PDB file of C-alpha atoms in Angstrom:
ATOM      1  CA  UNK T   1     157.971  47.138 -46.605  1.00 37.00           C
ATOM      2  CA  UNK T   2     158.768  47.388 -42.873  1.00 51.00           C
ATOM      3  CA  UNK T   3     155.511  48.850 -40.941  1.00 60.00           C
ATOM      4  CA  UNK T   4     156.807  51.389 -39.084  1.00 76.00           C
ATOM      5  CA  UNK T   5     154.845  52.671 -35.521  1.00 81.00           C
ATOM      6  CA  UNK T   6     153.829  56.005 -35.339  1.00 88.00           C
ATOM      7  CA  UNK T   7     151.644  55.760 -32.012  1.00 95.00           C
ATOM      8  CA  UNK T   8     152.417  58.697 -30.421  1.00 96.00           C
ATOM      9  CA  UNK T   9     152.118  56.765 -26.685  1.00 96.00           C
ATOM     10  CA  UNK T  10     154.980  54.562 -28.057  1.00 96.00           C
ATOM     11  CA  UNK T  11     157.264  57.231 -29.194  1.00 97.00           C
ATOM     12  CA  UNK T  12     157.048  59.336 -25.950  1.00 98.00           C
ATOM     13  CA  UNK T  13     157.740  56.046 -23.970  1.00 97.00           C
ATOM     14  CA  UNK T  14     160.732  55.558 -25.675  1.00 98.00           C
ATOM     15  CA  UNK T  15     161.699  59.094 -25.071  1.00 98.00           C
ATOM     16  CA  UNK T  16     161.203  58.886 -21.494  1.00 98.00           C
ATOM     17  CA  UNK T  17     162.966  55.802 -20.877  1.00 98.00           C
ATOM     18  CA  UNK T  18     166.401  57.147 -22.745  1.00 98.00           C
ATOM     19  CA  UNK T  19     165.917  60.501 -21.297  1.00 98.00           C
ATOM     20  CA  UNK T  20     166.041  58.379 -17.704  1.00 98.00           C
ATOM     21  CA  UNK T  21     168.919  56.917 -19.084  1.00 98.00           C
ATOM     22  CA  UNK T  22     170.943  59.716 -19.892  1.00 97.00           C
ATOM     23  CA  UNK T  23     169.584  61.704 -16.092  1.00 97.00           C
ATOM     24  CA  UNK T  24     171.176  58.680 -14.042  1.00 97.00           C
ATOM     25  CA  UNK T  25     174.374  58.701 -16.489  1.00 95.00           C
ATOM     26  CA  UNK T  26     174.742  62.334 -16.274  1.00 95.00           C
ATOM     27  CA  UNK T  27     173.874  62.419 -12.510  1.00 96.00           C
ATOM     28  CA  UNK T  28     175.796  59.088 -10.960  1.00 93.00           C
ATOM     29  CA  UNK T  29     178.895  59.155 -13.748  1.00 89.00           C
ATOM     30  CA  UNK T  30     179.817  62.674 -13.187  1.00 87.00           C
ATOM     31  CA  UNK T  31     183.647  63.134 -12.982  1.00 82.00           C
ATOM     32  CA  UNK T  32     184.969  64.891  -9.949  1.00 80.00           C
ATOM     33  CA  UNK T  33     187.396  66.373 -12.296  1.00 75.00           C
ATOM     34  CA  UNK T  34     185.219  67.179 -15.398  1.00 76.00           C
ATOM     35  CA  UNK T  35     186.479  69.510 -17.769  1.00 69.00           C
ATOM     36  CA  UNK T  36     185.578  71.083 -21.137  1.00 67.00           C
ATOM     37  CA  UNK T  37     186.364  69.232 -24.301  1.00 65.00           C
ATOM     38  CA  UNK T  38     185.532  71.212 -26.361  1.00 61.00           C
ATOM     39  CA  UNK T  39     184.017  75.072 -27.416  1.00 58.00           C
ATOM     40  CA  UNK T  40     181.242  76.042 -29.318  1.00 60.00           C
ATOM     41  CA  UNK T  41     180.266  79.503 -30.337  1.00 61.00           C
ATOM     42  CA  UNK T  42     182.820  81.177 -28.264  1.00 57.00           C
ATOM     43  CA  UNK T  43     185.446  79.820 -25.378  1.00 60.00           C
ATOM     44  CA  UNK T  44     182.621  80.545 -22.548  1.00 48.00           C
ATOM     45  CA  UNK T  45     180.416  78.199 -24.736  1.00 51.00           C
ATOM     46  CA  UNK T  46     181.375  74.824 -24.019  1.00 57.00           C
ATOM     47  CA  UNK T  47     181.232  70.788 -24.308  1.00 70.00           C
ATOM     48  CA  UNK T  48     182.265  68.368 -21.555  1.00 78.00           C
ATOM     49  CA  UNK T  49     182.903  64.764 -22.296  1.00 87.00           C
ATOM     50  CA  UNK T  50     179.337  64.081 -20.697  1.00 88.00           C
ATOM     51  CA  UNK T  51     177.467  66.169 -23.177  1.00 89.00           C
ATOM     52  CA  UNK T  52     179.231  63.395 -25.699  1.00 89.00           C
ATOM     53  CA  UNK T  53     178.558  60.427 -23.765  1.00 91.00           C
ATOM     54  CA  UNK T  54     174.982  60.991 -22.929  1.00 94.00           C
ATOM     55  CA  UNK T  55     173.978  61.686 -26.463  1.00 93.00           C
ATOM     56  CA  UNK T  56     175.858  59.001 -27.549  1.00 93.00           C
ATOM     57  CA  UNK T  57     173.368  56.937 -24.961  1.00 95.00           C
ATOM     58  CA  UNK T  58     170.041  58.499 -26.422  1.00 96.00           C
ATOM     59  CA  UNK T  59     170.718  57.654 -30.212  1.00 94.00           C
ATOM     60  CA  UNK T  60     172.335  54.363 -29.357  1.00 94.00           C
ATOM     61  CA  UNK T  61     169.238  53.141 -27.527  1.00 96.00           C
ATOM     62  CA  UNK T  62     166.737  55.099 -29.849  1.00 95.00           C
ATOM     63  CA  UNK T  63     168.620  53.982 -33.075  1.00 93.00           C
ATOM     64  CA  UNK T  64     168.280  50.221 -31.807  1.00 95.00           C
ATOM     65  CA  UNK T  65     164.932  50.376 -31.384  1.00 95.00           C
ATOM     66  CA  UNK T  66     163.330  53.078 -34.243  1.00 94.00           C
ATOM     67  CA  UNK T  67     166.549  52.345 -37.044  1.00 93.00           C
ATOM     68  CA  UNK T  68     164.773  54.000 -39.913  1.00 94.00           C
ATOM     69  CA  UNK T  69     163.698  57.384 -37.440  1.00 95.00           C
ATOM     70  CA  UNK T  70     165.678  60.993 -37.836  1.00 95.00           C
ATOM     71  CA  UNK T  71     167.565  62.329 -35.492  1.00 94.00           C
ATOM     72  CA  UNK T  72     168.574  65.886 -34.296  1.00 94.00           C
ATOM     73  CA  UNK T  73     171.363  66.347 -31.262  1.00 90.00           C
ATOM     74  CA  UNK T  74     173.022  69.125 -30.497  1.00 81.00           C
ATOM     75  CA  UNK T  75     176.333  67.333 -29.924  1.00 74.00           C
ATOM     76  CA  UNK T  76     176.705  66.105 -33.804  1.00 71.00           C
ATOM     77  CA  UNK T  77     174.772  62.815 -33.202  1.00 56.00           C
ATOM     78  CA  UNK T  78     172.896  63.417 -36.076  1.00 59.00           C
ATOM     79  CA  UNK T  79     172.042  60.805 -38.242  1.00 58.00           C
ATOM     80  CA  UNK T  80     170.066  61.608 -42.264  1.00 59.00           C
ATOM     81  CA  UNK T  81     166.940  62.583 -42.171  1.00 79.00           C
ATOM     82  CA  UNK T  82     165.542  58.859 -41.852  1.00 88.00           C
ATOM     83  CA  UNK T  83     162.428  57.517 -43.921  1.00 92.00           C
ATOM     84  CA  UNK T  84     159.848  56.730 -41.259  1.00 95.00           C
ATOM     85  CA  UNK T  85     158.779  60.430 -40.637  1.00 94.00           C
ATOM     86  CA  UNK T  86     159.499  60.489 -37.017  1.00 96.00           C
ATOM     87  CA  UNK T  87     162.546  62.760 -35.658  1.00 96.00           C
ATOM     88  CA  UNK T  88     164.195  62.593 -32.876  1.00 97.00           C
ATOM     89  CA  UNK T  89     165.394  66.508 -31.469  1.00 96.00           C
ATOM     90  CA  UNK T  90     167.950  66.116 -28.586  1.00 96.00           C
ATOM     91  CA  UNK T  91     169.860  68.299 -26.315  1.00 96.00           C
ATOM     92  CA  UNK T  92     171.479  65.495 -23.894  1.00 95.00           C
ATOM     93  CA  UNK T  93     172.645  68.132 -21.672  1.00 95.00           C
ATOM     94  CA  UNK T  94     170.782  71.785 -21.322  1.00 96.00           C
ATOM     95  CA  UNK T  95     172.561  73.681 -18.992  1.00 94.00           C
ATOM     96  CA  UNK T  96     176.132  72.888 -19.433  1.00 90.00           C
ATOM     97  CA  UNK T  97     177.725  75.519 -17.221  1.00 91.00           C
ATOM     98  CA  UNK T  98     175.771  74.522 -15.134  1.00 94.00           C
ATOM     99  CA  UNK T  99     176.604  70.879 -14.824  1.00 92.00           C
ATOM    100  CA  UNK T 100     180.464  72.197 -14.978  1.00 89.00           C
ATOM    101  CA  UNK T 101     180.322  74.365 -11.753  1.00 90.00           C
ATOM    102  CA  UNK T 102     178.004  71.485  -9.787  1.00 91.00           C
ATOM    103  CA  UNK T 103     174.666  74.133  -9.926  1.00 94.00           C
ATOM    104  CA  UNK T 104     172.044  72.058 -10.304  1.00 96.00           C
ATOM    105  CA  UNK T 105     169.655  73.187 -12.972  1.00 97.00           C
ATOM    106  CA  UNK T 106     170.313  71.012 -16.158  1.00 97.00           C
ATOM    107  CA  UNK T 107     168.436  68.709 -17.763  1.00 98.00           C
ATOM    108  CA  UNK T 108     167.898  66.220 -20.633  1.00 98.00           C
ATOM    109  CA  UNK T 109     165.513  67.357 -23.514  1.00 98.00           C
ATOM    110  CA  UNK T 110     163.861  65.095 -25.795  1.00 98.00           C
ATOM    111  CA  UNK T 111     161.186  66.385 -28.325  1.00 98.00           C
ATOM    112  CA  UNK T 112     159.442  64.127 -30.884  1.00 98.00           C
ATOM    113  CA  UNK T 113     157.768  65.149 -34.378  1.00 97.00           C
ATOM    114  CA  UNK T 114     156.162  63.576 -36.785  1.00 96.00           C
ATOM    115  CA  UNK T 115     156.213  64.373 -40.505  1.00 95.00           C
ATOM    116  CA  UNK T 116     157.557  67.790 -39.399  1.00 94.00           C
ATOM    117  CA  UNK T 117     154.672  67.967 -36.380  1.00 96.00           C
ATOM    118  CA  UNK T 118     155.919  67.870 -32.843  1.00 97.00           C
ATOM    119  CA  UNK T 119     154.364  65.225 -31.117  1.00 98.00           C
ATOM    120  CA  UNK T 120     155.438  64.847 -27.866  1.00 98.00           C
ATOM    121  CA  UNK T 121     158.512  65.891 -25.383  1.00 98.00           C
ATOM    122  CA  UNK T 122     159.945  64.995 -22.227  1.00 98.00           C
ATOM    123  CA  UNK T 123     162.326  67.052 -20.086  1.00 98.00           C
ATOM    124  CA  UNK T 124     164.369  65.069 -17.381  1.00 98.00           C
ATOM    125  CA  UNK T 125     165.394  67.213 -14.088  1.00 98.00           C
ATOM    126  CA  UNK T 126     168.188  64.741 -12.429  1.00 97.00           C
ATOM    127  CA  UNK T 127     169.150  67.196  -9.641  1.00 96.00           C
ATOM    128  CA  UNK T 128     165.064  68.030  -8.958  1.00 96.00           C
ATOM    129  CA  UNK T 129     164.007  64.087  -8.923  1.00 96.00           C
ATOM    130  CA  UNK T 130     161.603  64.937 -11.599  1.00 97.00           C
ATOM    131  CA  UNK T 131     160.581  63.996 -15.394  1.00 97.00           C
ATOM    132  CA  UNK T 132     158.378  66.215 -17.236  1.00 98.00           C
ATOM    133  CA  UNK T 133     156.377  65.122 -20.322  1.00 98.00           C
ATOM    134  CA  UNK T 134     153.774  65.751 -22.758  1.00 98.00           C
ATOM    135  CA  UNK T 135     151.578  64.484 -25.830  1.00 97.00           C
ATOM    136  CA  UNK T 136     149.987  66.836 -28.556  1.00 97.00           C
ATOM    137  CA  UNK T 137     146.245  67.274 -27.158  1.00 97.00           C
ATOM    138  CA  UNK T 138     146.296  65.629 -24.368  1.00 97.00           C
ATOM    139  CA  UNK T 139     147.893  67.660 -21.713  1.00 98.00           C
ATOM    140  CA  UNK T 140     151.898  67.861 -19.603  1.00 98.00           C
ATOM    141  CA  UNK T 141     152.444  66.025 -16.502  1.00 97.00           C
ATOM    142  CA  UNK T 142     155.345  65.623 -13.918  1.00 97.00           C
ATOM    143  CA  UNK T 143     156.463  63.097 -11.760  1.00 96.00           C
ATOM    144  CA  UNK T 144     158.540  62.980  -8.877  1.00 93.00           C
ATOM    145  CA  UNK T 145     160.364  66.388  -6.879  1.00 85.00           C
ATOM    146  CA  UNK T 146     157.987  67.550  -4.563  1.00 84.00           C
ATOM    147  CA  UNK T 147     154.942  66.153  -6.923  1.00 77.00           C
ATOM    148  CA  UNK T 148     155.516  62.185  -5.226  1.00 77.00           C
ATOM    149  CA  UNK T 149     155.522  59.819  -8.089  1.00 76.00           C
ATOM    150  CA  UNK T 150     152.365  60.145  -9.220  1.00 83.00           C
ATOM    151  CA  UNK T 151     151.805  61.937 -12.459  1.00 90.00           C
ATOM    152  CA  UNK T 152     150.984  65.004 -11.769  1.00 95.00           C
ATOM    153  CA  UNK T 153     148.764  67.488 -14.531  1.00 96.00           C
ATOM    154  CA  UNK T 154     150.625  70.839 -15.236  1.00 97.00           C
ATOM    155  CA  UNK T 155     148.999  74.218 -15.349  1.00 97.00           C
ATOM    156  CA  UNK T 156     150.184  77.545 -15.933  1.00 98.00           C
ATOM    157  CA  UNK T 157     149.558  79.994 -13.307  1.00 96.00           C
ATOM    158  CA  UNK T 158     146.640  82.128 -14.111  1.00 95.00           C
ATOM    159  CA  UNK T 159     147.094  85.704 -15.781  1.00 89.00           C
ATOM    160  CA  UNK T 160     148.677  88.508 -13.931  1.00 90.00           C
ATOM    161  CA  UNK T 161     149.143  91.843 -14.673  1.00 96.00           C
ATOM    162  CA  UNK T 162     152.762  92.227 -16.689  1.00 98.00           C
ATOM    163  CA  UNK T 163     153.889  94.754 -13.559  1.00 97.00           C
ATOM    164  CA  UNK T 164     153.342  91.949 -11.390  1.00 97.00           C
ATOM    165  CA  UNK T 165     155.007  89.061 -13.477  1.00 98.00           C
ATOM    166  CA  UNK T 166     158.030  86.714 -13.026  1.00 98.00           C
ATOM    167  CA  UNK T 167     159.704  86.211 -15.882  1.00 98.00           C
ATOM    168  CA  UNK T 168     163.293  84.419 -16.689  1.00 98.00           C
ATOM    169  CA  UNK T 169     165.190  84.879 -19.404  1.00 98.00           C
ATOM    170  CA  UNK T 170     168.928  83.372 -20.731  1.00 96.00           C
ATOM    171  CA  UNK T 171     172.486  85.011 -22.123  1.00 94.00           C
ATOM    172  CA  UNK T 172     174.051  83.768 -25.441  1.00 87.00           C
ATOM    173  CA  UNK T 173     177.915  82.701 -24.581  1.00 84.00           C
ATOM    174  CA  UNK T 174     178.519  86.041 -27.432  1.00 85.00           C
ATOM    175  CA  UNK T 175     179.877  88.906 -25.443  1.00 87.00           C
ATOM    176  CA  UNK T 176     178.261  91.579 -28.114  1.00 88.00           C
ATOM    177  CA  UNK T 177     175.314  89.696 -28.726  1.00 89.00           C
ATOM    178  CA  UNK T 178     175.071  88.981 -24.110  1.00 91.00           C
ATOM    179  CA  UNK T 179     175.554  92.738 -23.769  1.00 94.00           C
ATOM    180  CA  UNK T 180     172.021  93.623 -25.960  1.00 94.00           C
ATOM    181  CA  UNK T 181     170.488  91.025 -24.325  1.00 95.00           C
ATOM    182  CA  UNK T 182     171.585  92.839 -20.562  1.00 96.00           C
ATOM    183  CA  UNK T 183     170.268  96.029 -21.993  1.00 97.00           C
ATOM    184  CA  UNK T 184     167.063  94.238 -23.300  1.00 97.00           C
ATOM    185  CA  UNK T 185     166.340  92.654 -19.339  1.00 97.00           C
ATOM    186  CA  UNK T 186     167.852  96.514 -18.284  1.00 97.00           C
ATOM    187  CA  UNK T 187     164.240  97.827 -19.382  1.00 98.00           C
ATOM    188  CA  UNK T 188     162.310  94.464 -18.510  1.00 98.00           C
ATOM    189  CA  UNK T 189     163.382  94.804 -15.294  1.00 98.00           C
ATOM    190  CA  UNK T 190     161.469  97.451 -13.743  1.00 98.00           C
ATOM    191  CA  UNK T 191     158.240  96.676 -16.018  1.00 98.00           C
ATOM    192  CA  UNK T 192     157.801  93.486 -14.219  1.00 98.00           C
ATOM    193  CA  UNK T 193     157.877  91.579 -10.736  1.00 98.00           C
ATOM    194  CA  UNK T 194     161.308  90.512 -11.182  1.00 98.00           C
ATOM    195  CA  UNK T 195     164.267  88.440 -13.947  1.00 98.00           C
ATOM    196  CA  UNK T 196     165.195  85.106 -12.917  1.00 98.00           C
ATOM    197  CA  UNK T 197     168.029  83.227 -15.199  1.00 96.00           C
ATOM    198  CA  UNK T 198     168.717  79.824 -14.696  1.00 96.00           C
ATOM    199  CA  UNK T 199     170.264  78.837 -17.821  1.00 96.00           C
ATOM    200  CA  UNK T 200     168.501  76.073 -19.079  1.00 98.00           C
ATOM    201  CA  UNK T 201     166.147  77.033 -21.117  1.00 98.00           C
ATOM    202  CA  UNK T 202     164.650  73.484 -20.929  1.00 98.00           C
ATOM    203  CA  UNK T 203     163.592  74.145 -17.468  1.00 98.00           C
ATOM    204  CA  UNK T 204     162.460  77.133 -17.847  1.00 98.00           C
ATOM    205  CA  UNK T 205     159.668  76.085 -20.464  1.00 98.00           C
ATOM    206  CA  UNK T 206     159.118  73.211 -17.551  1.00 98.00           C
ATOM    207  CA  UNK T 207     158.890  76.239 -14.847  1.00 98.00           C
ATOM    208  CA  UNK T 208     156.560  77.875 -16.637  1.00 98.00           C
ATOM    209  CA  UNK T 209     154.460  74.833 -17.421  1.00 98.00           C
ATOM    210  CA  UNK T 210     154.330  74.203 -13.800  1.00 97.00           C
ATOM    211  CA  UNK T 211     153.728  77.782 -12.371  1.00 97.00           C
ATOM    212  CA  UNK T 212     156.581  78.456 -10.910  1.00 97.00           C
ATOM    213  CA  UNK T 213     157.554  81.086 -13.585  1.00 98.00           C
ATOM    214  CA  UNK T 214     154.985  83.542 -15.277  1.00 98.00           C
ATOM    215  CA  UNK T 215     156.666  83.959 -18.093  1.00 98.00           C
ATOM    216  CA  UNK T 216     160.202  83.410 -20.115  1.00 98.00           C
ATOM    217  CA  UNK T 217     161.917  84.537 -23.196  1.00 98.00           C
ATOM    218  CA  UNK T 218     165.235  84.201 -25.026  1.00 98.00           C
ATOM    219  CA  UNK T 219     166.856  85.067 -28.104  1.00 96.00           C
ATOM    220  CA  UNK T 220     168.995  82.655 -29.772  1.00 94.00           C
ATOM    221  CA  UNK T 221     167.774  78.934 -28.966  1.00 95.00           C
ATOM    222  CA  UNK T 222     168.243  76.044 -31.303  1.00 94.00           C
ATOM    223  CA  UNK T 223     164.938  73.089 -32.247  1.00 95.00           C
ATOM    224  CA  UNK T 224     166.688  71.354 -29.344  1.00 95.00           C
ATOM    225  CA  UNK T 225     166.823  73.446 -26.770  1.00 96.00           C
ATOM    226  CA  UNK T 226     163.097  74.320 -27.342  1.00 96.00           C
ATOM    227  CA  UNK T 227     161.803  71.271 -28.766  1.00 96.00           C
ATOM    228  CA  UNK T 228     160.688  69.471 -25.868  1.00 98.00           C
ATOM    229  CA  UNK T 229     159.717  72.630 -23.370  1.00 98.00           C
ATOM    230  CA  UNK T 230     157.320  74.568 -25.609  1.00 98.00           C
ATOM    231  CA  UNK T 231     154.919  71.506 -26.101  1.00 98.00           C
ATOM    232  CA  UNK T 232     155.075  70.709 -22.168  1.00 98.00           C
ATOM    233  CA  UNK T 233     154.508  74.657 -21.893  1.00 98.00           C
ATOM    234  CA  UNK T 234     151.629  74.530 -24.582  1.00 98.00           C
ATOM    235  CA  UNK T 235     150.053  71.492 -23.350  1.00 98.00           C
ATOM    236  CA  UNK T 236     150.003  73.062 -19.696  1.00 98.00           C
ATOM    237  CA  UNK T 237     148.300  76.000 -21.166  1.00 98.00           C
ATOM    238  CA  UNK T 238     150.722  78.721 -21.904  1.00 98.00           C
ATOM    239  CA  UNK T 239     150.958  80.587 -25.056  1.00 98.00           C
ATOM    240  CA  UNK T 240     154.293  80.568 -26.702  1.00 98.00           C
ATOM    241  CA  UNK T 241     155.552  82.016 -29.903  1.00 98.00           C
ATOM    242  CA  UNK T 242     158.337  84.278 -31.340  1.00 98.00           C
ATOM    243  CA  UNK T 243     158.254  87.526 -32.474  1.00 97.00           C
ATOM    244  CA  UNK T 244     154.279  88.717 -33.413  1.00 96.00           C
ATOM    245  CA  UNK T 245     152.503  85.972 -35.643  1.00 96.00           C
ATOM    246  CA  UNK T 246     155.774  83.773 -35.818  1.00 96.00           C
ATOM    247  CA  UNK T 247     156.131  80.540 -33.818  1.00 96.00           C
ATOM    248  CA  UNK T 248     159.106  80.209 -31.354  1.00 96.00           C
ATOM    249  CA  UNK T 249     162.577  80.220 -33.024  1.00 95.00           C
ATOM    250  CA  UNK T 250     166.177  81.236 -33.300  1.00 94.00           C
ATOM    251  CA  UNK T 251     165.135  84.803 -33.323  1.00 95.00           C
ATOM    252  CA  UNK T 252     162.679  85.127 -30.487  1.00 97.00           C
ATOM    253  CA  UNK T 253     161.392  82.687 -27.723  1.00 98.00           C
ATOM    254  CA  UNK T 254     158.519  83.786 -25.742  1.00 98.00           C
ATOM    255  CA  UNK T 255     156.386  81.066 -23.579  1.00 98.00           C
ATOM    256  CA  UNK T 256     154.021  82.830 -20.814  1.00 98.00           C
ATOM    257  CA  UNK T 257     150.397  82.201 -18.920  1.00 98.00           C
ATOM    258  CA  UNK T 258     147.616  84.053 -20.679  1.00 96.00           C
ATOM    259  CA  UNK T 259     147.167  87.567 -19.932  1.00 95.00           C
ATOM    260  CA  UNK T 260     151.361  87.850 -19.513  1.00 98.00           C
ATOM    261  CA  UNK T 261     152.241  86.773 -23.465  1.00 98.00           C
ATOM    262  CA  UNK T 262     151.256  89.026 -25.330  1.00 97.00           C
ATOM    263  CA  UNK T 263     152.071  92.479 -22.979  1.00 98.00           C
ATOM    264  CA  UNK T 264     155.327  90.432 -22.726  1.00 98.00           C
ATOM    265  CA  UNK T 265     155.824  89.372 -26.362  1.00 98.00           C
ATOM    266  CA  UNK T 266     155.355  93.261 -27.530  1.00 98.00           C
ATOM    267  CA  UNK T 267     157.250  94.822 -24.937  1.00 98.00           C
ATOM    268  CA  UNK T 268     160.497  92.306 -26.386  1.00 98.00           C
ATOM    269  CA  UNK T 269     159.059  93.660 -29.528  1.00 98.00           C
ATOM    270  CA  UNK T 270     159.422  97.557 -28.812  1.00 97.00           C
ATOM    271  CA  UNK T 271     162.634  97.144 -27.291  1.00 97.00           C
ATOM    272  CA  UNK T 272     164.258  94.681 -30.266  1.00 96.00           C
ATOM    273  CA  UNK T 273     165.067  91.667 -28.041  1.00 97.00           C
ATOM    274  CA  UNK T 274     164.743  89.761 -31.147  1.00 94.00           C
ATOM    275  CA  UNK T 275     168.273  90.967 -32.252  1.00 91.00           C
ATOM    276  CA  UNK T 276     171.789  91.553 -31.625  1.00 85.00           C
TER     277      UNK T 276
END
């Protein structure tokens, strides 16, 4: 029988290097005249031939290396469950629209779990110069932006009042299910500092990870688009979850510094931000 690794150092290694991979494909092969190939959940949700290629890149180069591992992408590169016990859950391009229009907030999101555990994730920031990464217990770093290149440890910011909060939230590509989700930030609104939405929700985990965001939530996220954030958000110190008592899923995303969670996570409660 083939002894298969399960060192977690290994595995996130791995996930940074293809993650790297896909950033400088994603940033230096853009098309000047990239288009959508393809629709999702409705014509505003969409697929460009770079979505395609870079996940193509991440399970090529994972699948060469780790042949009898899972995988999860959001694109359809999705391979059986595999027998080793590792998966691999990848969104090769959060922030589409984004990357369409030329705005610069997208990223590459790579989360790792083992036996059904998630282990380790790395978010890659092209457009910001910066990789962010984490490992179950032992805390998120960045490198690169304004950080330099050497790692640097993330924290959450420390607990504010809610009133005084900045939170971000995202928009499913739905028009019914988008216009609850307006009136949901409607009444956020004047309850806290201010609503950001950047629309990745990748980043956003990141942002709060690295204090630039108090808090974030969002109905209607996939394992990939949270798979990699909420354990660099965890491991920086924020609390995230889903609605009360239930981790963070398709129903409810809420990741936040201590102190702004919980006020946060029941006032999404109260106002039923966790659905349409």
């Amino acid at each position: 029988m083939t002894q298969v690794d399960h060192s977690v150092d290994t595995l996130l290694d791995l996930a940074m290097e293809a993650a790297e991979l896909a950033g400088r494909l994603l940033r230096d092969g853009r098309p000047a005249g990239l288009g959508v190939a393809a629709t999702k959940s409705s014509p505003v949700d969409v697929v460009t031939e770079m979505d395609i290629a870079a996940e193509k890149l991440i399970t090529e180069y994972l699948i060469d290396r780790r042949p009898l591992d899972g995988y999860l992408g959001e694109e359809g590169g999705t391979t059986a469950e595999g027998s080793s016990g590792v998966r691999w859950v990848i969104d090769p391009l959060d922030g589409t629209v984004n990357y369409l229009y030329g705005l610069p907030s997208w990223a590459v999101s790579i989360g790792v779990e083992v036996y059904g555990e998630r282990v380790a994730g790395v978010v890659e920031v092209p457009m910001r110069g910066e990789t962010y990464y984490a490992r179950r217990g032992h805390g998120a770093f960045v490198t690169g932006g304004p950080y330099g290149e050497d790692q640097v440890r993330l924290r959450c910011r420390p607990a504010a009042p809610l009133a005084e909060a900045l939170v971000a939230t995202g928009f499913n590509y739905v028009a019914d299910v988008r216009a609850h989700q307006a009136e949901v930030a409607r009444e956020v609104v004047p309850r806290v500092r201010d609503i950001r939405r950047g629309g990745s929700a990748a980043i956003d985990l990141c942002d709060v990870a690295a204090g630039r965001l108090d808090g974030y939530y969002e109905r209607g996220l996939h394992p990939w688009d949270l798979a990699a954030g909420d354990i660099i958000a965890r491991e920086a110190g924020a609390l995230t979850g889903g609605r009360p008592g239930r981790p963070a899923d398709g129903e409810l995303t809420v990741a936040a510094s201590p102190g702004v969670f919980e006020p946060l996570q029941a006032l999404l409660e109260e106002l039923g931000a966790w659905h349409d």
